[in-house]
Short mmCIF file of C-alpha atoms in Angstrom, two decimals:
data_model
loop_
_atom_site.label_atom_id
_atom_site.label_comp_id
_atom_site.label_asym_id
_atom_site.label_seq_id
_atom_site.Cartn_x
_atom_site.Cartn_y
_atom_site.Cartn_z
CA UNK U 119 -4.78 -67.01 6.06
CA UNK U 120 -7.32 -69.45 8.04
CA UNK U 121 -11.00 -67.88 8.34
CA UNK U 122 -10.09 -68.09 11.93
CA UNK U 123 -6.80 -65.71 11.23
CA UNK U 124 -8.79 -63.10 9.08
CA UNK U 125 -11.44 -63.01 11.77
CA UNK U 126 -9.31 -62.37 14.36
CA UNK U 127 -7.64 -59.66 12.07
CA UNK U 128 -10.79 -58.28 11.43
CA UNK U 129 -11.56 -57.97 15.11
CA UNK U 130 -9.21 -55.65 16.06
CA UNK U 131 -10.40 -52.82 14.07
CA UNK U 132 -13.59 -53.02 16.83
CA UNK U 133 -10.91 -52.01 19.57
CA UNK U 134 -11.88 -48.73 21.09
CA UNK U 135 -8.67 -46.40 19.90
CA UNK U 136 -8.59 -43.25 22.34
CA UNK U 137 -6.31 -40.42 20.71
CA UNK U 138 -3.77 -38.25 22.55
CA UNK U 139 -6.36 -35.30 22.90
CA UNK U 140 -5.56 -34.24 27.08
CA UNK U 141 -3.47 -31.57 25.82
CA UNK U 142 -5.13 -30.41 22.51
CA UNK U 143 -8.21 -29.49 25.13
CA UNK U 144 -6.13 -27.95 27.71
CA UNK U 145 -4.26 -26.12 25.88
CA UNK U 146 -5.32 -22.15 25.80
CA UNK U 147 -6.62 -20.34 22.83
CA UNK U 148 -4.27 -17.80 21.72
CA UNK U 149 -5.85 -14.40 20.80
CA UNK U 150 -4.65 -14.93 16.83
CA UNK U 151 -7.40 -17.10 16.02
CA UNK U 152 -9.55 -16.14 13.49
CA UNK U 153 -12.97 -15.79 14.86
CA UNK U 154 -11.86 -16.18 18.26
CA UNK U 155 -13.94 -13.48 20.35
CA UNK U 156 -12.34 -11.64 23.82
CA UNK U 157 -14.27 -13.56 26.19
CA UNK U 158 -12.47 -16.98 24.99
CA UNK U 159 -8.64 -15.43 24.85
CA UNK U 160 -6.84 -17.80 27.17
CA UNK U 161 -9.49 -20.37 27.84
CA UNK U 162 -8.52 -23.87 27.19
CA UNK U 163 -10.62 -25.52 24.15
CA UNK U 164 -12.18 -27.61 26.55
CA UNK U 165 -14.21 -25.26 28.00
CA UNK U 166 -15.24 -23.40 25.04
CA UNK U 167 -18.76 -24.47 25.53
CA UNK U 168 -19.24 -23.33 28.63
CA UNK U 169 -19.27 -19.37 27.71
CA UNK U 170 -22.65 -19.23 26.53
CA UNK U 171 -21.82 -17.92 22.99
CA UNK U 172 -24.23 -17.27 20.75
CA UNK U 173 -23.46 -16.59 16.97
CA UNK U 174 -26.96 -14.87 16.41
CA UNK U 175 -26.44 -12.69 19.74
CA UNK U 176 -23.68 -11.21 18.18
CA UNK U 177 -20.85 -12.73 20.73
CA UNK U 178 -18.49 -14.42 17.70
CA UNK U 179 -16.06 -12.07 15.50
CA UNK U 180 -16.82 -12.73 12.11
CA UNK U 181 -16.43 -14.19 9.65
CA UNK U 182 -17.09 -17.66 11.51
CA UNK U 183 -16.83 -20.99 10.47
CA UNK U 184 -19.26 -22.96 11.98
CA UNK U 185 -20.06 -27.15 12.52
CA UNK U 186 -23.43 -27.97 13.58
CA UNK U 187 -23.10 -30.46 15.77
CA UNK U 188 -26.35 -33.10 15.75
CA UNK U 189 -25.59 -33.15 11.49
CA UNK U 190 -21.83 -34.48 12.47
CA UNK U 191 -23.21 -36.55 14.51
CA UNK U 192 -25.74 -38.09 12.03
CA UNK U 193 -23.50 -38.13 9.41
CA UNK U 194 -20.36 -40.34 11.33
CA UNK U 195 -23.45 -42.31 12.22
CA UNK U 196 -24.98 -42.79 8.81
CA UNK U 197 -21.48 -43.73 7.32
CA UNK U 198 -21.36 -46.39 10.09
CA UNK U 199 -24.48 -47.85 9.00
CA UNK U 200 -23.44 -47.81 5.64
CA UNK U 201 -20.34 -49.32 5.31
CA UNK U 202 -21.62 -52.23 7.52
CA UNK U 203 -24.78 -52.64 5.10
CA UNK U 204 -22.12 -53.13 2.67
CA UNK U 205 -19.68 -55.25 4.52
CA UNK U 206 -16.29 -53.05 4.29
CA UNK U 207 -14.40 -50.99 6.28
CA UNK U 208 -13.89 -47.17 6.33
CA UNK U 209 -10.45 -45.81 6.27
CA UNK U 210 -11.73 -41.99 6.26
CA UNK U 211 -9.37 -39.16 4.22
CA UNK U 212 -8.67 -37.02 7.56
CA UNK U 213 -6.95 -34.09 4.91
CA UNK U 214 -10.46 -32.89 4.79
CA UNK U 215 -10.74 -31.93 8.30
CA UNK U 216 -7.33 -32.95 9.58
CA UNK U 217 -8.83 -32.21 12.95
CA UNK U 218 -8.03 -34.91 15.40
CA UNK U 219 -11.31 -34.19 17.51
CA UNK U 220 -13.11 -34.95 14.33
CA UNK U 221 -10.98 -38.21 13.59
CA UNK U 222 -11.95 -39.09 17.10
CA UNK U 223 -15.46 -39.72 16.40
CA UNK U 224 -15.04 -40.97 13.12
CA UNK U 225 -12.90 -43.56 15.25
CA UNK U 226 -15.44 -43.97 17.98
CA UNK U 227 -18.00 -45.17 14.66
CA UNK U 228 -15.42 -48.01 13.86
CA UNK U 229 -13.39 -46.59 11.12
CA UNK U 230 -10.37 -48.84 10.61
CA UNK U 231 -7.99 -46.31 10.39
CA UNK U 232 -7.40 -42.64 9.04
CA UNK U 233 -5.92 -41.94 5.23
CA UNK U 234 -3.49 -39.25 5.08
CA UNK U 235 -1.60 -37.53 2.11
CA UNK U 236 1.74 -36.57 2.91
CA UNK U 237 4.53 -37.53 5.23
CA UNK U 238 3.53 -34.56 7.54
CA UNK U 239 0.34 -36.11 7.83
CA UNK U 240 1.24 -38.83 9.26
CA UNK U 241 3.45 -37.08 11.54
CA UNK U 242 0.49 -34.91 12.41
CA UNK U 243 -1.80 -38.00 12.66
CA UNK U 244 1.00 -39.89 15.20
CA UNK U 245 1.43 -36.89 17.38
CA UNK U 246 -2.25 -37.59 18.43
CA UNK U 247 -2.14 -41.35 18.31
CA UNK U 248 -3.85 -42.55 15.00
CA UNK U 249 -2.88 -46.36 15.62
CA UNK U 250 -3.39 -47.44 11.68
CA UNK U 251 -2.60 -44.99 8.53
CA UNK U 252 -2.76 -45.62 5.23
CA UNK U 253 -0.80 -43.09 3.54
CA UNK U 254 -2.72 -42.46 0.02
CA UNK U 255 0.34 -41.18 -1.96
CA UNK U 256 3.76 -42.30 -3.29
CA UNK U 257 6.55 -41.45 -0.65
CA UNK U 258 9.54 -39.61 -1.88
CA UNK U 259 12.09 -37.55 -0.64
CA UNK U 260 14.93 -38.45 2.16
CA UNK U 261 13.07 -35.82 4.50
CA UNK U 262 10.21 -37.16 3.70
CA UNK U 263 11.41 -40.94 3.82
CA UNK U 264 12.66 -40.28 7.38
CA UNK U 265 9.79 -38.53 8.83
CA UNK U 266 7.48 -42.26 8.39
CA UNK U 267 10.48 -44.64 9.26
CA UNK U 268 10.80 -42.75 12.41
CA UNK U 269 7.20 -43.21 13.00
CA UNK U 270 7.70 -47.17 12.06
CA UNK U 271 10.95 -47.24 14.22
CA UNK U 272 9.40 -45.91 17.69
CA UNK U 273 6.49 -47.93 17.85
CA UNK U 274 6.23 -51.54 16.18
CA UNK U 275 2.21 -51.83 16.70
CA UNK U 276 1.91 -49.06 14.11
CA UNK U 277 0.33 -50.07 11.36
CA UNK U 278 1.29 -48.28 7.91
CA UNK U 279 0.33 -48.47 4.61
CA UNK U 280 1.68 -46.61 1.26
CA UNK U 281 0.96 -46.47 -2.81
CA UNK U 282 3.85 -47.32 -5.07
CA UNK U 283 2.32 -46.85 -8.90
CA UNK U 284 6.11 -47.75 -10.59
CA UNK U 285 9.59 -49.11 -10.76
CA UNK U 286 11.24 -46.22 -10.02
CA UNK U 287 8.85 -45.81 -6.85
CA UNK U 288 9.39 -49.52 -5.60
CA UNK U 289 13.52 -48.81 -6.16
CA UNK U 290 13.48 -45.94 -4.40
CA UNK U 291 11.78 -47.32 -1.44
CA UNK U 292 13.42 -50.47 -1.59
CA UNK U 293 16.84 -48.34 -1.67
CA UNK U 294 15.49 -45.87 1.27
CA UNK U 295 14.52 -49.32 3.36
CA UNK U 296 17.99 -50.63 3.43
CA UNK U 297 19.54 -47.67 3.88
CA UNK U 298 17.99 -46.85 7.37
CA UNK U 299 18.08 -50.67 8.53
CA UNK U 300 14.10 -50.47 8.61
CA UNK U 301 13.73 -54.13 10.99
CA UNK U 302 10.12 -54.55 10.03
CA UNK U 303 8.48 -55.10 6.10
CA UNK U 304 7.59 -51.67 4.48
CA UNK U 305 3.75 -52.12 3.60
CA UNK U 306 2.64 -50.70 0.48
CA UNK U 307 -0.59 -50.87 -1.96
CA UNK U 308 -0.37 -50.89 -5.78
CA UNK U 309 -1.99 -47.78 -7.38
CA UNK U 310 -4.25 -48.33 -10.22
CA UNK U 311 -4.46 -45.18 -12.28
CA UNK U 312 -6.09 -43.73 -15.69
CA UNK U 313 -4.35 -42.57 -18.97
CA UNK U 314 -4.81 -38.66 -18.56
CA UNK U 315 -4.71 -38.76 -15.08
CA UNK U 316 -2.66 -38.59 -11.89
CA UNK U 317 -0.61 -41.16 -10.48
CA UNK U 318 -1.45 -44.73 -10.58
CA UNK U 319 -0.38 -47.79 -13.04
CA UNK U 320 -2.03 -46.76 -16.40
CA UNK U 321 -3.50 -50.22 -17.44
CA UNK U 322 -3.82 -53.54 -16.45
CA UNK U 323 -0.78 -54.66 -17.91
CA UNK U 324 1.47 -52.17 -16.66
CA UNK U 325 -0.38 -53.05 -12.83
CA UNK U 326 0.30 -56.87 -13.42
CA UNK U 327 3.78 -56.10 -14.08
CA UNK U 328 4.73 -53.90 -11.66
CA UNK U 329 2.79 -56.49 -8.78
CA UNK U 330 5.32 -59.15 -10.04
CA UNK U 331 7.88 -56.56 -9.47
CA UNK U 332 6.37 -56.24 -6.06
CA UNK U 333 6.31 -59.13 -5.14
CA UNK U 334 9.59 -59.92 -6.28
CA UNK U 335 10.86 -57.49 -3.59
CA UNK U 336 10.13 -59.23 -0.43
CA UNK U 337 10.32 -59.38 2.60
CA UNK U 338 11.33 -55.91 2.75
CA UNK U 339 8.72 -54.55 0.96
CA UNK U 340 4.94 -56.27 1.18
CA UNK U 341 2.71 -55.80 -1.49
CA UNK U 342 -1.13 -55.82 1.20
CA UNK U 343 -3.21 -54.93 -1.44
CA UNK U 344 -4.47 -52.84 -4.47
CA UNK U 345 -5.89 -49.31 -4.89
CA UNK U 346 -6.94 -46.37 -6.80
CA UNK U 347 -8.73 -43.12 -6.24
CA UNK U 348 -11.27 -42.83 -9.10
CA UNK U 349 -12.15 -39.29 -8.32
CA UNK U 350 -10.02 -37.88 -10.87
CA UNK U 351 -12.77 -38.49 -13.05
CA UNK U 352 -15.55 -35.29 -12.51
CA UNK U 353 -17.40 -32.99 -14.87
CA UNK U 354 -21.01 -32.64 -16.33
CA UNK U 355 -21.01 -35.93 -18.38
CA UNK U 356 -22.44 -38.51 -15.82
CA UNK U 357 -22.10 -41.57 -17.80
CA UNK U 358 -18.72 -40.81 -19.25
CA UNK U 359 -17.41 -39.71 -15.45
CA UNK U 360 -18.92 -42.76 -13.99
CA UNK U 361 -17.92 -45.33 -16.57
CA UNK U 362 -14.52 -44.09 -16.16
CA UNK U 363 -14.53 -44.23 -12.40
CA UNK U 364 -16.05 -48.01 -12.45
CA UNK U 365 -13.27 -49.09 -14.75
CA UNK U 366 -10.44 -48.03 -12.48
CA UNK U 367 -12.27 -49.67 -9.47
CA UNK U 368 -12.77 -52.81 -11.88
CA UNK U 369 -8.90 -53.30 -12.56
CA UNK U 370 -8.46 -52.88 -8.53
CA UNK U 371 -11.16 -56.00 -8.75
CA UNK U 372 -8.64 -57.92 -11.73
CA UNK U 373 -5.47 -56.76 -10.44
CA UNK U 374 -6.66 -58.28 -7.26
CA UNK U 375 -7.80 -61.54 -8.54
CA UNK U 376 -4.34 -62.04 -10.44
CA UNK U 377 -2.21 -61.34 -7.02
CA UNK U 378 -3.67 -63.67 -5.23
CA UNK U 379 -3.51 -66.56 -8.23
CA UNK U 380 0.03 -65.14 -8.68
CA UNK U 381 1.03 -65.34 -4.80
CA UNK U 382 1.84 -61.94 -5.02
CA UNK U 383 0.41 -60.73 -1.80
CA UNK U 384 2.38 -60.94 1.78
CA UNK U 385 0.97 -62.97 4.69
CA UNK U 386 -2.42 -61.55 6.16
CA UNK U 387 -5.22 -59.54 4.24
CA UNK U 388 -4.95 -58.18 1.28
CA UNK U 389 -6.58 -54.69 0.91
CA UNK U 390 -8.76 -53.53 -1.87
CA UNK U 391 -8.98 -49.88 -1.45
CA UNK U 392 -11.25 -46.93 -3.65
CA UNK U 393 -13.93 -44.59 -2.89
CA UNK U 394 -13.75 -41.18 -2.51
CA UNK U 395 -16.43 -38.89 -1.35
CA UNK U 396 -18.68 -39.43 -4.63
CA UNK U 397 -18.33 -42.79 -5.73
CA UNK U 398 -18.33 -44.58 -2.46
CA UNK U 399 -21.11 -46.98 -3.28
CA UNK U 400 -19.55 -47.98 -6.30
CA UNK U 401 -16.76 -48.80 -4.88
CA UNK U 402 -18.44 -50.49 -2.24
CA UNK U 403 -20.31 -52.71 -4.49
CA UNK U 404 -17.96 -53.34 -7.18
CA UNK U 405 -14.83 -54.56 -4.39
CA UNK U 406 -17.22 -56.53 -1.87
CA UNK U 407 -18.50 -58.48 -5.25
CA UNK U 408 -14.57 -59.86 -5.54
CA UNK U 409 -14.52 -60.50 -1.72
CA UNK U 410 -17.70 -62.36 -1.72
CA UNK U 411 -16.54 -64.03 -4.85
CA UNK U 412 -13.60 -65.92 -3.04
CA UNK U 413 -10.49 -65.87 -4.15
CA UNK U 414 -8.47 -67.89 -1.90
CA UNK U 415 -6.81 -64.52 -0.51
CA UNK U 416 -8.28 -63.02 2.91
CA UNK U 417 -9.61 -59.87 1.45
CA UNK U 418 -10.44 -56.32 3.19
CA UNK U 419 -12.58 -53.75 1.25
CA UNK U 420 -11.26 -50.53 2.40
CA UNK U 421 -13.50 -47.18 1.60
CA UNK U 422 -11.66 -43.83 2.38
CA UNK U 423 -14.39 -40.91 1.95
CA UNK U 424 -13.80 -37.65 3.92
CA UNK U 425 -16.12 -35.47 3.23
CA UNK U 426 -19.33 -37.15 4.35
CA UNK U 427 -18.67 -35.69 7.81
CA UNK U 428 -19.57 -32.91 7.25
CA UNK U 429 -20.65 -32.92 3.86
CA UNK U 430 -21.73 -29.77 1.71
CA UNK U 431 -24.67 -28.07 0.57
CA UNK U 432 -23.43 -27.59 -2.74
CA UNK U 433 -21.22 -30.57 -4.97
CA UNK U 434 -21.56 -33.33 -2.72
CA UNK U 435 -25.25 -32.68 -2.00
CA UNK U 436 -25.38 -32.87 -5.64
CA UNK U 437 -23.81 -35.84 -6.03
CA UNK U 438 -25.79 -37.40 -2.95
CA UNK U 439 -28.57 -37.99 -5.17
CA UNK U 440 -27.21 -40.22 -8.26
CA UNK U 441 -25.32 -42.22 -5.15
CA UNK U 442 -28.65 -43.23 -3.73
CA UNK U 443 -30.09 -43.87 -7.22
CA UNK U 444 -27.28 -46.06 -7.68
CA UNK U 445 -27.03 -47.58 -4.13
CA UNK U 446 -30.41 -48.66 -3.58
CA UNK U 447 -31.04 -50.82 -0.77
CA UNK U 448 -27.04 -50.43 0.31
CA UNK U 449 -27.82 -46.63 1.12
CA UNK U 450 -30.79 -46.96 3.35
CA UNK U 451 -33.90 -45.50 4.42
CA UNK U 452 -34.12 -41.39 4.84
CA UNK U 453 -32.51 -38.86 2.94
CA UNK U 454 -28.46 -39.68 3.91
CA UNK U 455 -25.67 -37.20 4.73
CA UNK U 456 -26.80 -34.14 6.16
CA UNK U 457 -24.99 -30.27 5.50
CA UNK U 458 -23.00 -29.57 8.49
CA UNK U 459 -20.27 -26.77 7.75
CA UNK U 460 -21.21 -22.92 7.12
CA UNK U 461 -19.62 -19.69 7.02
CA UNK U 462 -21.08 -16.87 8.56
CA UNK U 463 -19.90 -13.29 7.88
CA UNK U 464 -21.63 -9.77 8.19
CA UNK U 465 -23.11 -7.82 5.46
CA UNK U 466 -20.90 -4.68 5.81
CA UNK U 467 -22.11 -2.75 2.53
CA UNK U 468 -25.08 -2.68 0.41
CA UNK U 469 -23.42 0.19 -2.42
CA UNK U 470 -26.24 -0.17 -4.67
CA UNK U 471 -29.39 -1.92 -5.22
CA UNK U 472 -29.34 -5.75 -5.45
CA UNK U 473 -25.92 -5.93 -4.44
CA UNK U 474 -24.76 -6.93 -1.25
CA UNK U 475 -20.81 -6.59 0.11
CA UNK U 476 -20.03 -9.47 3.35
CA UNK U 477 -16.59 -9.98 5.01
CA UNK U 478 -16.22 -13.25 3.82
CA UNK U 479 -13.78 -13.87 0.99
CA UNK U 480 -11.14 -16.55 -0.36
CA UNK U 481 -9.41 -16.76 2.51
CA UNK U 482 -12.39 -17.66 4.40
CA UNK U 483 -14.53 -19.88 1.82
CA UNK U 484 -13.38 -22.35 -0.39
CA UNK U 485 -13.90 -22.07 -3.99
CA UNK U 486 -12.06 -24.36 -6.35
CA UNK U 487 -15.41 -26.91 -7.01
CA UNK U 488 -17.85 -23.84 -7.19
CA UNK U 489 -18.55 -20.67 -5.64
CA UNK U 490 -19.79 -20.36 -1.66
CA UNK U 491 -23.63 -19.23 -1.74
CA UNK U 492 -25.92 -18.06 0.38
CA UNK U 493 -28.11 -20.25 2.56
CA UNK U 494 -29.39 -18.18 5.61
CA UNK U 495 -29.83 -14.55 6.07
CA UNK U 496 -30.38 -13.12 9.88
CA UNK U 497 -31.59 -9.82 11.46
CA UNK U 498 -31.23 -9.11 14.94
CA UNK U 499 -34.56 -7.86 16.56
CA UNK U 500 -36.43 -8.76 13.90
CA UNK U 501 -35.82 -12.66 13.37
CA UNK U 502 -36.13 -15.41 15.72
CA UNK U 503 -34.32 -18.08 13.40
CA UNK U 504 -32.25 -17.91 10.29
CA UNK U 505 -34.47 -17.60 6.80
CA UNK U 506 -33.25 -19.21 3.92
CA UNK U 507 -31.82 -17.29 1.44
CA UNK U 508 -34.10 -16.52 -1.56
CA UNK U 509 -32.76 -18.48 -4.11
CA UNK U 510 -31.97 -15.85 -6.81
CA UNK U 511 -29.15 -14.83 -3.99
CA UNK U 512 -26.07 -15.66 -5.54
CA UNK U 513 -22.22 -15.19 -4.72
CA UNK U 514 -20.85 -13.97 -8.07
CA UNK U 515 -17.09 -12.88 -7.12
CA UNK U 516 -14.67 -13.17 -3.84
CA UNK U 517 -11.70 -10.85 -2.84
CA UNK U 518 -9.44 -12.47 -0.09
CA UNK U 519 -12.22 -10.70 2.61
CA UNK U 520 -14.91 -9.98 0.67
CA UNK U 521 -17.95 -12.02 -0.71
CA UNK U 522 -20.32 -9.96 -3.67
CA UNK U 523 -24.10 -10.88 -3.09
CA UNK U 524 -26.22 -10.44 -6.19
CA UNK U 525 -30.13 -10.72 -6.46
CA UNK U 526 -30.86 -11.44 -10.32
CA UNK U 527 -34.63 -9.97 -9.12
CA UNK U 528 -32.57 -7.08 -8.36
CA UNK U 529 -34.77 -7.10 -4.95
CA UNK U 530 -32.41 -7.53 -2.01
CA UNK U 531 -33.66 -6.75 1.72
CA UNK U 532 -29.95 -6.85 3.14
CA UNK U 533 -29.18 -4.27 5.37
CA UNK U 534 -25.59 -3.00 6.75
CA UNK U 535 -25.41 -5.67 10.11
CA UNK U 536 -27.45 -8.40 9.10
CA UNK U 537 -25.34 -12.17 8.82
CA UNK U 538 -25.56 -14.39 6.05
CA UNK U 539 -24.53 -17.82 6.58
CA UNK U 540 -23.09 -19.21 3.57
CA UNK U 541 -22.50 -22.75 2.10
CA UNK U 542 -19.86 -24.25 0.28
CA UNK U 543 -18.51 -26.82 -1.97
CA UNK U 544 -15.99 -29.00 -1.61
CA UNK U 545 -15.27 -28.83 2.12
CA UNK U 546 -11.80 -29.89 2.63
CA UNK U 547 -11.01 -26.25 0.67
CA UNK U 548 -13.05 -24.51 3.47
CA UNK U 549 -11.20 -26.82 6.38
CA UNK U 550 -7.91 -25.73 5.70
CA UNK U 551 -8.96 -22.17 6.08
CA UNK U 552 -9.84 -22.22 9.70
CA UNK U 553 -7.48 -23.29 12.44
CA UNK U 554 -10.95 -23.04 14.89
CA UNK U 555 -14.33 -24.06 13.98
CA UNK U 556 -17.04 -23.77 16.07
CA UNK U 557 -19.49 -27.05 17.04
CA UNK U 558 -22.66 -25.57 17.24
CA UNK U 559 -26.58 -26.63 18.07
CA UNK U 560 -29.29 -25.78 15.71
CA UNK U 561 -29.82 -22.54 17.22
CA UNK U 562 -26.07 -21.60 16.85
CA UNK U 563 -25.52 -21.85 20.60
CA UNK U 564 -21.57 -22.66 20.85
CA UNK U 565 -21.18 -26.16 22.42
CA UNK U 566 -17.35 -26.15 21.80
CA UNK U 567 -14.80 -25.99 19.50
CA UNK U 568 -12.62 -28.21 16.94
CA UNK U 569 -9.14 -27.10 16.63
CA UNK U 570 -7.22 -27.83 12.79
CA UNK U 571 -3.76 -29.04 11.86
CA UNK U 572 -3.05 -27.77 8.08
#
């Protein structure tokens, strides 16, 4: 490709996308929503905000799941900022929030597309107009198969991307292509993976031979680029968790290299794709080093974090730190992403002393990373603004509706009534467990809401 060719290539992914959301915001609330109060039965979503709801007044069922709006709005800008300090794109994971209103700013802040996980995701992410998907998975399964090549069939400027990590993958799709008469290339990434660890090639040999295989298998299938999603590797041991992680995003960087020496990439750029939500700046730095390199190929650096929308105030605030240590200058000035999703629930029993019983539980709070704790505590009448939760407060067990608050002090001031407002970890776990969250302002005034699509 020309410099001219990749620039104009590059250009489009400034277009302003508008998604399908005119009847998303018209539609009415039904009463079944969790944490949907009287007042707002019936009323279309668009004119949530205009009820004058107050979670701290009392007017909001709980539990609650809450969004605060200016620290989405930081955050989709800070992301912006970053990824151009860094010179790539942003293909955002929308299975975190797989809320379309969300995706919609994230688009508005010049992400080049949205990353989904299944077939149904993409059918969810079509039915409100995402122009560009990159489809982080393999793709199996005829019902599967046909929900995507339907998508491909109806509209020709969609642009789709998949993982193949094998033979038997590229086969399958190769068999599933000419079986439905597919009229345009199928365009997939190779997946790098890790001995040990989910799906992905398992070394650098076994990725060079299955891009020759790739290759091979044109026109119908295009091989755009290379990929892997180095958050498999997590735990306590820092340097062995990030050595591991830099090592699958340096065989992206050599697998890379080899295509485009080998010819094994189709016409137009060729993708290098990594970076989850806590080794973005890795990624970042490692892939834009191959692009600025030159390799003769027209390369695209392609990050695909989620959670920084709305980050967390637990694992990914913990992990926010050693990313700016590592970053430097790439991450900026200030303090980066900011905590934007909470949980709010009412303490409903305090049984005995320094124990505390909310209506929160595990069907309301994620907990697979860690458990939900306690940020804010509130008493009507007797505080103007949240306080922040002492921080002996700890969540030491869930039920499906119930949250146990401990005070190691043994000293706990709760009272039957008062609202704790907890935080969580891991927020795509938290996400799925709301089909209504609520966009507040710092004084958690309702300014609208954001509907999900689990």
């Amino acid at each position: 490709m020309t410099a001219s060719a990749h620039d104009a290539t590059r250009a489009t992914s400034t277009t302003p996308v508008r998604l399908k959301l005119d009847d998303l915001e018209s539609a009415p609330l039904p009463s079944t929503l969790k944490g949907l109060p009287v007042s707002a039965e019936g009323l279309p979503l668009r004119d949530l905000g205009t009820l004058g709801l107050s979670l701290l007044d009392g007017d909001l069922p709980l539990p609650a799941a809450v969004l605060k709006d200016a620290a989405i709005i930081h955050n989709a800008a800070w992301m912006r900022d970053f990824v151009n300090r860094a010179g790539v794109s942003l293909c955002p994971h929308g299975k975190t929030t797989m809320a379309p209103q969300l995706f919609q700013r994230q688009l508005d802040e010049g992400a080049w597309g949205m990353t989904a996980a299944t077939a149904a995701h993409v059918r969810s992410y079509r039915r409100f107009g995402v122009p560009r998907v990159l489809l982080a998975n393999q793709l199996v399964g005829r019902a599967d198969i046909e929900l995507v090549f339907r998508e491909l069939e109806a509209d020709a400027d969609f642009d789709f991307y998949l993982l193949v990590d094998s033979a038997a993958g590229l086969d399958l799709l190769r068999e599933a292509v000419a079986a439905h008469g597919l009229t345009r290339p199928l365009q997939v990434l190779l997946e790098v993976g890790t001995p040990g660890g989910r799906t992905g090639a398992r070394s650098l040999a076994d990725g060079l031979a299955l891009g020759r295989l790739i290759r091979d298998a044109g026109p119908a299938i295009a091989l755009r680029g290379v990929e892997a999603f180095e958050g498999v590797y997590s735990g306590d041991d820092t340097a062995r968790v990030e050595l591991g992680a830099l090592s699958m995003i340096e065989t992206v960087a050599s697998l890379t290299r080899a295509g485009c020496e080998e010819d094994w990439f189709a016409p137009g750029e060729v993708l290098l794709s990594a970076g989850g939500s806590a080794f973005f700046d890795m990624a970042a730095r490692t892939l834009a080093a191959v692009e600025s390199a030159g390799t003769g190929c027209a390369l695209r650096v392609v990050l695909r974090s989620g959670c920084y929308l709305s980050h967390d105030s637990l694992q990914y605030e913990r992990m926010q730190a050693r990313m700016r240590q590592r970053a430097g200058a790439m991450w900026g000035a200030g303090p980066g992403l900011r905590n934007a999703i909470e949980v709010w629930a009412h303490v409903q029993s305090v049984p005995e002393p320094g124990r505390a019983i909310c209506t929160a539980g595990k069907r309301d709070l994620g907990y697979d990373a860690c458990l939900p704790q306690p940020l804010w505590w509130y008493r009507r009448g007797e505080h103007d603004v949240p306080q922040p939760a002492p921080t002996d407060w700890q969540v030491v067990k869930l039920n499906d509706q119930h949250a146990y608050v401990d005070a190691s002090s043994g000293v706990l001031p709760l009272r039957v009534g008062d609202l704790i407002g907890f935080g969580v970890g891991h927020p795509c776990t938290t996400f799925d467990k709301w089909p209504l969250l609520y966009r507040v302002d710092d004084e958690y005034r309702v300014l609208g809401g954001v509907r999900t699509f689990f």
